[in-house]
Coordinates of C-alpha atoms and ligand atoms in Angstrom, one line a residue:
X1 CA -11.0 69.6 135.0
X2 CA -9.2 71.8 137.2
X3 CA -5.3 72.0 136.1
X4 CA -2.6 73.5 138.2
X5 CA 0.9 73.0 137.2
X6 CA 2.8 75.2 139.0
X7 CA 3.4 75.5 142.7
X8 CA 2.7 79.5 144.5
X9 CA 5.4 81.4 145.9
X10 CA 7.2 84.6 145.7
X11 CA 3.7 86.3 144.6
X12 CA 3.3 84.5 141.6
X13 CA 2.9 80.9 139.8
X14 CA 6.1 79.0 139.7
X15 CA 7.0 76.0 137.5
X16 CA 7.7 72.7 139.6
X17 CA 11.9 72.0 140.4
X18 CA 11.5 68.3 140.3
X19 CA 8.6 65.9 137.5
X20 CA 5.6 64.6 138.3
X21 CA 1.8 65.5 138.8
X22 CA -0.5 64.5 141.5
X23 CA -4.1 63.6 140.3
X24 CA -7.0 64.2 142.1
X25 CA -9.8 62.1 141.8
X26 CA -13.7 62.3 142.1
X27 CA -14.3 60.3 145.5
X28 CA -18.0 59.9 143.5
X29 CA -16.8 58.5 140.0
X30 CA -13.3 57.9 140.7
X31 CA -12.6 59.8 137.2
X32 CA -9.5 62.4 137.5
X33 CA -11.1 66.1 138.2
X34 CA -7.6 67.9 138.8
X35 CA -3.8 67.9 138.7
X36 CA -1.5 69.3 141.1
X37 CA 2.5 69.2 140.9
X38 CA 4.3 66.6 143.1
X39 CA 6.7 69.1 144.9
X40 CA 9.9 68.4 146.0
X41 CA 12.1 70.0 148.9
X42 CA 13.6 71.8 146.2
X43 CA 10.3 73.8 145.6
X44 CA 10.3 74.4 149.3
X45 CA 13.6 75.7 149.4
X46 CA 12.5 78.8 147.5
X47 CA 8.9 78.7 149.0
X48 CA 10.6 79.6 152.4
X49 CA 13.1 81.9 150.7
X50 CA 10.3 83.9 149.4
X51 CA 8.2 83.9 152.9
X52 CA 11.5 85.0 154.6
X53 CA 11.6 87.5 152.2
X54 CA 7.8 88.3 152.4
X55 CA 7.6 88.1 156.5
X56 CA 10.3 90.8 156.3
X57 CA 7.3 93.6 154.5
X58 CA 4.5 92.4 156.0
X59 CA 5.1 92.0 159.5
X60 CA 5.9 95.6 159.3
X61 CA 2.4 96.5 157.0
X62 CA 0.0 98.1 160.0
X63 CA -2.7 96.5 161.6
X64 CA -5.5 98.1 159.5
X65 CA -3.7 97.7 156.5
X66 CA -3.6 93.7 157.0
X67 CA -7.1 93.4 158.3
X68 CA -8.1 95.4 154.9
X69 CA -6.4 92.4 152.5
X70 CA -7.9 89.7 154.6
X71 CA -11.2 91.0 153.9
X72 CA -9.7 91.8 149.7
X73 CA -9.0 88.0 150.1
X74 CA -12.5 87.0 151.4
X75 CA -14.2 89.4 149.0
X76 CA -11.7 87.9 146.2
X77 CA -13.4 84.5 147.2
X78 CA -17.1 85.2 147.2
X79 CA -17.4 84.9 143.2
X80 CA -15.7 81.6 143.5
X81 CA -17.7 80.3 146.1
X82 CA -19.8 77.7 143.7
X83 CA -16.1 77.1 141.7
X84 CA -14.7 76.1 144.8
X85 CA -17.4 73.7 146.5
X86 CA -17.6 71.7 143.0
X87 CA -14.1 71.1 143.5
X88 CA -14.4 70.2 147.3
X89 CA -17.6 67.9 146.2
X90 CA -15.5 66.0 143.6
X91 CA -12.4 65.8 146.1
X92 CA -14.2 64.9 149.5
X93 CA -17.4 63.4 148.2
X94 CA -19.8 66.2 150.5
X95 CA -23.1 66.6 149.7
X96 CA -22.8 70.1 147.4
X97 CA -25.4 71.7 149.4
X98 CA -23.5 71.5 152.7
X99 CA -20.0 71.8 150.7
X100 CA -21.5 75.4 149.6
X101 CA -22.5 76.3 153.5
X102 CA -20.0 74.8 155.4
X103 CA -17.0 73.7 153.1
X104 CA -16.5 77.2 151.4
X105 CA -19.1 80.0 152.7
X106 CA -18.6 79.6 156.2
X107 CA -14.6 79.2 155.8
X108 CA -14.5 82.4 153.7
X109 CA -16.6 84.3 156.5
X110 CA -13.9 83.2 159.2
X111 CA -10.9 85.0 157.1
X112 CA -13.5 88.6 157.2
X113 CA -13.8 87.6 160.9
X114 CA -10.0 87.7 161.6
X115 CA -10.0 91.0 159.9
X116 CA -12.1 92.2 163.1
X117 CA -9.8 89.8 165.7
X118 CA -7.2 91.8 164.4
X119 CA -8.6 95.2 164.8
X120 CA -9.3 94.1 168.6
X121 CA -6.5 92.8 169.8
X122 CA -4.0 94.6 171.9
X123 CA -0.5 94.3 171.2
X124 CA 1.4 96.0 173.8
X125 CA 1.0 95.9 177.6
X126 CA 2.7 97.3 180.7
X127 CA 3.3 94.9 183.4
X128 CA 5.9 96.6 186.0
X129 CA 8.3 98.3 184.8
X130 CA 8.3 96.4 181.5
X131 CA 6.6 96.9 178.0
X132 CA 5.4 93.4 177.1
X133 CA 5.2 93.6 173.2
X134 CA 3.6 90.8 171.0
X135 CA 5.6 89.7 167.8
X136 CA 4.6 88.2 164.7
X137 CA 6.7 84.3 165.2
X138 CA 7.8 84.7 161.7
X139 CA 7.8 82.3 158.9
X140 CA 4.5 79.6 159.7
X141 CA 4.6 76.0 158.2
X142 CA 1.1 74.9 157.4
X143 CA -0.3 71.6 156.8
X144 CA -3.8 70.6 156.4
X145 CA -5.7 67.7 155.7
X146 CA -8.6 66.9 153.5
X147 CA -11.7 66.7 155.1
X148 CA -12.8 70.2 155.1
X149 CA -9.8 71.3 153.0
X150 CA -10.6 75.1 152.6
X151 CA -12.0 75.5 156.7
X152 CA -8.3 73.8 157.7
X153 CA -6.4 75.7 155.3
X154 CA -8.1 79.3 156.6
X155 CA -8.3 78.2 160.4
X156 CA -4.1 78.8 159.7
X157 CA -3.4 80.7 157.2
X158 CA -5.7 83.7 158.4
X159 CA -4.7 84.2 161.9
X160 CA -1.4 84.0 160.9
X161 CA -1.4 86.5 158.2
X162 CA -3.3 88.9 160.7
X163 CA -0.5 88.6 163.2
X164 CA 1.5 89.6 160.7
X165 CA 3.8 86.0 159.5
X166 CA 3.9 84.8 156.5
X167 CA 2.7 81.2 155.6
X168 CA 4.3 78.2 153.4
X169 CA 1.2 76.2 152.7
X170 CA 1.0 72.3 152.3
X171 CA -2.6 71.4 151.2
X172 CA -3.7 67.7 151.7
X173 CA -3.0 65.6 148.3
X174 CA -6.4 64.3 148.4
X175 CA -8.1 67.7 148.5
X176 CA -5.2 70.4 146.9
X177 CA -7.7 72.2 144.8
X178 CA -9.2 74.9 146.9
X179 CA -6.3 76.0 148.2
X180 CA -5.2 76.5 144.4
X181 CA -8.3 78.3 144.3
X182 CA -7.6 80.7 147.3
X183 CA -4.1 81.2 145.4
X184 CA -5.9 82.6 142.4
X185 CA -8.0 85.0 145.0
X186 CA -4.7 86.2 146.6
X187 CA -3.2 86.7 143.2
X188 CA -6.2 88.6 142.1
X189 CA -5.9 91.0 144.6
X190 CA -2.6 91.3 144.4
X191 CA -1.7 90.5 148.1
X192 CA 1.8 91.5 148.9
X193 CA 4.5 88.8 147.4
X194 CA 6.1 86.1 149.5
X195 CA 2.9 86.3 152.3
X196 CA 1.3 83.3 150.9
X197 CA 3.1 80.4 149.6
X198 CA 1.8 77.0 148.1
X199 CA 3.8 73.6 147.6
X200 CA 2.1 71.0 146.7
X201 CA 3.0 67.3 147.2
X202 CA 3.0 64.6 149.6
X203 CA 3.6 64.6 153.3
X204 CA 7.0 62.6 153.5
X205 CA 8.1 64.8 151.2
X206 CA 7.0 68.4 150.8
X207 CA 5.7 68.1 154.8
X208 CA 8.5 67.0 156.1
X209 CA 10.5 69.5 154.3
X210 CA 8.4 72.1 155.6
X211 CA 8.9 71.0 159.3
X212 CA 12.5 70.8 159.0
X213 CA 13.4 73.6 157.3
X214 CA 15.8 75.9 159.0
X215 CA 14.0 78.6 157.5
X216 CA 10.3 78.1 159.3
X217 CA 9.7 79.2 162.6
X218 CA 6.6 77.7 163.7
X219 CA 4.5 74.5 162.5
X220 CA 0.6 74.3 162.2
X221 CA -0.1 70.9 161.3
X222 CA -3.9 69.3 161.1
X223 CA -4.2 65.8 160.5
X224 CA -3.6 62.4 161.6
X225 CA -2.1 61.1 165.3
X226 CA 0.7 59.6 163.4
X227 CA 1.6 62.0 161.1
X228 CA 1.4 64.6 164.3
X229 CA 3.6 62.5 166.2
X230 CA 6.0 62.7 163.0
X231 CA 5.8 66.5 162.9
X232 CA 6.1 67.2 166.2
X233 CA 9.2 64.8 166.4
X234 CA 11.1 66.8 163.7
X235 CA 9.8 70.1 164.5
X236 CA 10.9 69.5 167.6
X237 CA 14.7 68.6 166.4
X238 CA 14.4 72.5 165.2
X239 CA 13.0 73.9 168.3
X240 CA 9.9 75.2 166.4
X241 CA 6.7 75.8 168.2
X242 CA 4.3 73.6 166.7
X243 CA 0.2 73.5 166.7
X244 CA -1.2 70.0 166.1
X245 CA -4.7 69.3 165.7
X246 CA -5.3 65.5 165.4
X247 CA -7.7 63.0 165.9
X248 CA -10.5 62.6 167.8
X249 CA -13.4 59.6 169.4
X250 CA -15.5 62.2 171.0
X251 CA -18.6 61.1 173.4
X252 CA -21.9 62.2 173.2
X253 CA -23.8 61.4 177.0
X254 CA -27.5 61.3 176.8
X255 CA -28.3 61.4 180.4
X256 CA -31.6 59.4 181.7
X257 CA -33.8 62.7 181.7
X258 CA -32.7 63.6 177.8
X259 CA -35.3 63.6 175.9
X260 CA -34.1 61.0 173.4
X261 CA -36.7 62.0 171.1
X262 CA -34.7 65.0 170.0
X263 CA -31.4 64.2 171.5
X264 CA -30.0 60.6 169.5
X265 CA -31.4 61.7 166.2
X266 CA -28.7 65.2 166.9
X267 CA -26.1 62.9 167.8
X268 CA -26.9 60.7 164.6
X269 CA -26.8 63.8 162.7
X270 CA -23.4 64.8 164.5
X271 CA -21.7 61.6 163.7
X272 CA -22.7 61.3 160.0
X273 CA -22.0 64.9 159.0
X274 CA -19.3 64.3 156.2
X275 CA -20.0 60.9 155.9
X276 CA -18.6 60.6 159.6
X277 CA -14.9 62.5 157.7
X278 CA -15.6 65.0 161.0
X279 CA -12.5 65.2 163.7
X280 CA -14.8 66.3 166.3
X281 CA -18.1 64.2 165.3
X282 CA -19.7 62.1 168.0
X283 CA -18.6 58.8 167.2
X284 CA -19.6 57.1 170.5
X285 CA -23.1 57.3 171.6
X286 CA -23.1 56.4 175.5
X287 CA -27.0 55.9 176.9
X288 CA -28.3 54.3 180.1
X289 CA -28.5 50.6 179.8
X290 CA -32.0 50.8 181.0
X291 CA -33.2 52.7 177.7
X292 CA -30.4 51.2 175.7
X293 CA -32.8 49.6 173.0
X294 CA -35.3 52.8 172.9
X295 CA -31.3 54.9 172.4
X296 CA -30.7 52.7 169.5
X297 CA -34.2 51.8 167.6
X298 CA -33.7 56.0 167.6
X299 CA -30.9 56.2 166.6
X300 CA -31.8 53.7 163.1
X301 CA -34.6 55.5 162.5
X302 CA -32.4 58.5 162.1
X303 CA -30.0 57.0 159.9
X304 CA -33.1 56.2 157.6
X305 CA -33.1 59.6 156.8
X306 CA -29.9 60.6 155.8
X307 CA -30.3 59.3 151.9
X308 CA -27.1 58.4 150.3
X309 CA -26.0 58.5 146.6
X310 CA -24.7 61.4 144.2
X311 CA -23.3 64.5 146.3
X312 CA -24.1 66.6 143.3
X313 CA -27.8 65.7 143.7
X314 CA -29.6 67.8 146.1
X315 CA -31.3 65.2 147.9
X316 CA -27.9 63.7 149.0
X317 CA -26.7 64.2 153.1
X318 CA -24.2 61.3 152.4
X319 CA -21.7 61.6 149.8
X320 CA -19.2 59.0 149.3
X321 CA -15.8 58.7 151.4
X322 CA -12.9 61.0 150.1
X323 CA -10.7 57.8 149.1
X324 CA -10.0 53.9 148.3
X325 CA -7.6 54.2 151.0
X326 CA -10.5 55.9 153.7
X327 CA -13.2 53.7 152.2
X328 CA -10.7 50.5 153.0
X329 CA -9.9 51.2 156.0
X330 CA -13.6 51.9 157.1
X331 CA -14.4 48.7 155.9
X332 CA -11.6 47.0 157.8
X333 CA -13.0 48.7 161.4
X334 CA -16.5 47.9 160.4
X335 CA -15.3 44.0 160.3
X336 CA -13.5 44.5 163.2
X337 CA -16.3 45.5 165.2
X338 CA -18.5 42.4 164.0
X339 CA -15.9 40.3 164.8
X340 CA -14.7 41.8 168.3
X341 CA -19.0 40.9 169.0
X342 CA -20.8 44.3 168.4
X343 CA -24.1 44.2 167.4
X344 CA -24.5 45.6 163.8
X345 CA -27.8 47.0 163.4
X346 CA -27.5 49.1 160.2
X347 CA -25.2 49.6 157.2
X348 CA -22.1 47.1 157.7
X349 CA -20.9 46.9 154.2
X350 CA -20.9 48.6 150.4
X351 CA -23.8 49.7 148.9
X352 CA -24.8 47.2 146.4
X353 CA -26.2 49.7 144.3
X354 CA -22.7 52.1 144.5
X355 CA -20.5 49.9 142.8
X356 CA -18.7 53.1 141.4
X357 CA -17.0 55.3 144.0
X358 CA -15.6 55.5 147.2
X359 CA -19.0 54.8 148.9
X360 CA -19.8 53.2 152.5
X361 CA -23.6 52.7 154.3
X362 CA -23.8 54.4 157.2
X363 CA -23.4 51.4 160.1
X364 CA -24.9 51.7 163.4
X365 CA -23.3 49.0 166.2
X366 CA -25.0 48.2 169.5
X367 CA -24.2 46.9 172.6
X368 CA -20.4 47.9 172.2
X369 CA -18.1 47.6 175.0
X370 CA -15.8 50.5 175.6
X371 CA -12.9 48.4 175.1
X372 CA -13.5 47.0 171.7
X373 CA -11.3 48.7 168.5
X374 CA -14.3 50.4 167.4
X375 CA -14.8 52.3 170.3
X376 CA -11.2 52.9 170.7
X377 CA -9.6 54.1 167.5
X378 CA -10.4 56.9 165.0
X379 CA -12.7 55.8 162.2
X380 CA -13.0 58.3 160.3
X381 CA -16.3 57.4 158.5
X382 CA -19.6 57.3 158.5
X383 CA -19.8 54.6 161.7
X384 CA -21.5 55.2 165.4
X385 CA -21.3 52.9 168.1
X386 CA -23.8 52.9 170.7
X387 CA -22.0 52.3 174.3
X388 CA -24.4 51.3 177.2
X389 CA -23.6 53.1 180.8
X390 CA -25.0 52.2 184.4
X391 CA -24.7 55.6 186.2
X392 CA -23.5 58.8 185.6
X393 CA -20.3 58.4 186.8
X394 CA -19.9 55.0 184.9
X395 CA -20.0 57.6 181.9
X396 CA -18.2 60.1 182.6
X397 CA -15.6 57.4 183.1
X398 CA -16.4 56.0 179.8
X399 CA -16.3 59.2 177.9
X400 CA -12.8 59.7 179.3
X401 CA -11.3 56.3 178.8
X402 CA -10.0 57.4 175.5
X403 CA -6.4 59.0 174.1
X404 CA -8.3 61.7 172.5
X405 CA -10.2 64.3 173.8
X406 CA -11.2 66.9 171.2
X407 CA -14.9 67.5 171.3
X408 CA -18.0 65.5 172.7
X409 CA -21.7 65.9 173.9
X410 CA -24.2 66.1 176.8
X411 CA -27.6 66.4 177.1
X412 CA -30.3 66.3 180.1
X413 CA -33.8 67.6 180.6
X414 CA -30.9 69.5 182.8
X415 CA -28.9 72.2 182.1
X416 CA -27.2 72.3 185.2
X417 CA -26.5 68.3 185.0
X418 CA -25.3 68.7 181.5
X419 CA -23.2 71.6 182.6
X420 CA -21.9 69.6 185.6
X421 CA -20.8 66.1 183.2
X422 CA -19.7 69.0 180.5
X423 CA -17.0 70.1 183.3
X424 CA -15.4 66.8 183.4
X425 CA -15.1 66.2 180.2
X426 CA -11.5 66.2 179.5
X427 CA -11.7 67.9 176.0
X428 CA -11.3 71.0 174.8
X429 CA -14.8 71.3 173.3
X430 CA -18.4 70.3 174.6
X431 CA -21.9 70.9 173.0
X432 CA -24.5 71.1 176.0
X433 CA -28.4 70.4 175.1
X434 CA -27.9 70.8 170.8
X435 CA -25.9 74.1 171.8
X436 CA -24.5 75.3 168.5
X437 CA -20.8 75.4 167.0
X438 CA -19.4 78.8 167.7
X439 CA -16.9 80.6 165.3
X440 CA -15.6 82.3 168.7
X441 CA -14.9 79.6 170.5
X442 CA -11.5 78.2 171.2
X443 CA -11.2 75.2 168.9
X444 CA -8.2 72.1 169.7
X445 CA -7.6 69.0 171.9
X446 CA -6.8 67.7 175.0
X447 CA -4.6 64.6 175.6
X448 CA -3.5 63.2 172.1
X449 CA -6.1 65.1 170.0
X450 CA -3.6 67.7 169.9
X451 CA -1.5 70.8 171.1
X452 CA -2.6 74.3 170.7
X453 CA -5.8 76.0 169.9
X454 CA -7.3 77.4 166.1
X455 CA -10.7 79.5 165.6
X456 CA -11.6 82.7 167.0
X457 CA -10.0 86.0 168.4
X458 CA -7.9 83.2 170.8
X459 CA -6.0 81.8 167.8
X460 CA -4.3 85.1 166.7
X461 CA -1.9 84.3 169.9
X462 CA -0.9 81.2 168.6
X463 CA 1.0 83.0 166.2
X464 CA 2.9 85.6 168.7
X465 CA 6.1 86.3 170.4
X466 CA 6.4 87.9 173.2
X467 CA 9.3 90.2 174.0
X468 CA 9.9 91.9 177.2
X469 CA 11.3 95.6 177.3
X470 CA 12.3 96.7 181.0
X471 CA 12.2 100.6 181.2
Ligands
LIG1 P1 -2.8 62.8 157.5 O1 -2.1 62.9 158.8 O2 -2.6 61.6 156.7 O3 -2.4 64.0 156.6 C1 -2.6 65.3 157.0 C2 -1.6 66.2 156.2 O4 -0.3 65.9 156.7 C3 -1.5 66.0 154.8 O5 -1.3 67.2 154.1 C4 -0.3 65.1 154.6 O6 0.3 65.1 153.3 C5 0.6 65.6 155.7 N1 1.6 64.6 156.1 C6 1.5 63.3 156.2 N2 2.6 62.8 156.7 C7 3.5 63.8 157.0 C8 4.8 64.0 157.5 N3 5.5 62.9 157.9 N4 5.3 65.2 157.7 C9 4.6 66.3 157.3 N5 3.4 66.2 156.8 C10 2.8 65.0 156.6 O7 -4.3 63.0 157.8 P2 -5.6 63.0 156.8 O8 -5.9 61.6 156.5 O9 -5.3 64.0 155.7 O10 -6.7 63.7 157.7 C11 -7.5 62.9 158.6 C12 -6.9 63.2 160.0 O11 -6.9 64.5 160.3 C13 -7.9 62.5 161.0 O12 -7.1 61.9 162.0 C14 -8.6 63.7 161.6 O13 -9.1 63.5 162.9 C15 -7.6 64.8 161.6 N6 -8.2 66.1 161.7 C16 -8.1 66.8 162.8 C17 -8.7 68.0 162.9 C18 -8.7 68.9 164.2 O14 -8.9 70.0 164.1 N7 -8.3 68.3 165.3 C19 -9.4 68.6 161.9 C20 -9.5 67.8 160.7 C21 -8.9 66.6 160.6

């Protein structure tokens, strides 16, 4: 059981204004694994008053000295690491085994690599007869959802403490815990007080507070369209730069020449990673009509593999869903693809044999048309629809026909006609022939997916001013 009662600010633990707990549940047994206070704007009210107070010191602490406590914090973290991915397993229902890798290891390498971004970057330039200086924005409202609670929380908080703001922090209510954790690491170390704060609480309330506040300068929100759409409305009211990263239906095109062999069971794999809880998986699969029945007797065969049941047990690639809420509304897309006239060729329902947990089968539907919900809206679950095309172009125009664009896929016995569809993707990431997720790489959206980029030396800039000094 994982207890936290107070909320983080100020550089220490502080007792909740307002009553009330928020339980967090095991997505696998539905039993309560951890408590987190149900802030109020009360609690945010001094979590900003102690960032104010905190951005004041630390945006004047020098470069190395800041790249030196990111890598005290990642250092802090390393002894946690199996601590935190039992929490993150309970919370988000990932398999342990990939929580470990991807939910905790691989976050805690990223805030160590910002200590180097830092030590790179250039903060001063002459252009003319002016100095162009880059400022820390200030006080940075962060909001994060629960899928990959710790990554989302450190694609944030750690280029923003290398540029030198401080950070109110908002974890997802579904997934608090590691970001409890990472305020025990901080408070370990000692990192400086008022450079990383923590309320905990629901969106409406303890978001929205955030984003409003007169006293935050810039808003980093992950999460849903509509919540984004929320932010960005009342961050807006406050003339506050904001970063959204939101949703996603990215398109994976298997061109002709692909050999499928290799290529579908990736894309499977991409989809289903997280039980399908990914913003950037590859939730469409489009294929030539021609070998649109080879594509998709592939594609099953893949899915065979990827055993579901316990996430603690090692065999497991699919966990559970991270909620009743997630798992219902799954469900309802799933039923709204069989009746909109997809074919359903695997999964489709509740495991019978799961009657405990927040579990869904991974569901395959063929023959989808681009138009129908499935292929439209953000699922959010373990659930791939396989999309015939006619020519290339017919894809490309497919791929596109969407109000996301945040990642997507291409592959052809090709480079150069991989490369060539890649270009007109409109999204803001594409993986060409398996090529591998980069932690360099500019990670965000085009078009609704979202505003703003996170990941890599590039995201450090999010997080500056720029003042112009004419000499
Ligand atoms: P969500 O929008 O429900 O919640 C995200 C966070 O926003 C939570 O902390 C929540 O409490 C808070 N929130 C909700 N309403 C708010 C409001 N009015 N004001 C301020 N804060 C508010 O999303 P979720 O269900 O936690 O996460 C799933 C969504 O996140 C999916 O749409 C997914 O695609 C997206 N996501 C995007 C990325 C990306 O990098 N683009 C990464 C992960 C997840």
């Amino acid at each position: 059981m994982h207890l936290y009662e107070s909320h983080y600010y100020g550089g220490a633990w502080q007792a909740p204004l307002g009553a009330g707990a928020i339980d967090v549940l095991s997505s696998a047994t539905e039993a309560v694994v951890g408590r987190v206070p149900r802030g109020t704007s009360a609690d945010v009210d001094r979590a900003v008053a102690a960032a104010r107070d905190g951005f004041e010191r630390w945006s004047r602490v020098s470069v190395e000295d800041r790249a030196q406590w990111l890598e005290k914090l990642a250092a802090a973290l390393k002894p946690r690491v199996p601590h935190v991915a039992e929490a993150i397993t309970h919370e988000v229902g990932t398999a342990l085994s990939y929580a470990t890798k991807v939910q905790v290891e691989f976050p805690i390498m990223m805030i160590g690599m910002n200590a180097r971004f830092l030590r790179n970057a250039t903060f001063e330039e002459e252009l003319g007869n002016s100095l162009v200086v880059k400022e820390p924005i200030g006080v940075v409202g962060c909001i994060t959802p629960w899928n990959y609670p710790l990554h989302q929380v450190v694609c944030k908080i750690a280029p923003a403490l290398a540029a030198g703001c401080a950070v109110v922090l908002k974890p997802a209510e579904i997934a608090p815990l590691s970001a409890a954790m990472l305020a025990d690491a901080a408070h370990e170390i000692g990192l400086p007080s008022g450079v990383l704060n923590i309320v905990f609480g629901e969106g409406k309330v303890v978001g929205e507070a955030i984003v409003a506040h007169a006293g935050v300068d810039m808003v980093s929100f992950t999460g849903s369209l509509a919540a984004g759409r929320r932010v960005a409305a009342v961050a807006g009211d406050g003339i506050k730069k904001v970063c959204l990263e939101l949703g996603g239906k990215s398109a994976f095109v298997v061109l002709d020449d692909a050999p499928f062999e290799k290529a579908i069971p990736a894309g499977v794999n991409n989809c289903m990673q997280n039980s399908g809880q990914t913003c950037s998986a590859w939730t469409r699969l489009l294929v030539p009509r021609s070998r649109h029945d080879e594509a998709v007797a592939l594609a099953t065969g893949a899915l065979a593999k990827l055993t579901m049941g316990d996430p603690f047990d090692a065999a497991t690639r699919l966990g559970p869903l991270a909620s009743a809420a997630q798992r219902d509304r799954v469900l309802g897309y799933i039923e709204q693809g069989r009746s909109e006239g997809a074919t359903l060729v695997a999964g489709g329902g509740r495991p019978a044999d799961r009657p405990v947990g927040y579990f869904v089968e991974a569901t395959i539907f063929a023959n989808v048309d681009p138009a129908m919900t499935i292929a439209q809206e953000e699922i959010f679950g373990p659930v791939l629809s396989v999309i015939p095309y006619d020519t290339e172009t017919d894809a490309v125009r497919i791929a596109n026909e969407s109000i996301y664009g945040l990642a997507g896929g291409v592959w052809s016995a090709s480079k150069e006609r991989s490369l060539a569809v890649a270009r007109q993707l409109r999204t803001g990431q594409v993986d060409i022939n398996g090529g591998r997720f980069n932690a360099l790489a500019p990670f965000g959206g085009y078009k609704k997916s979202g505003v703003g980029r996170e990941i890599g030396p590039l995201a450090l800039h999010e997080f500056f001013q720029l003042k112009a000094i004419q000499q």
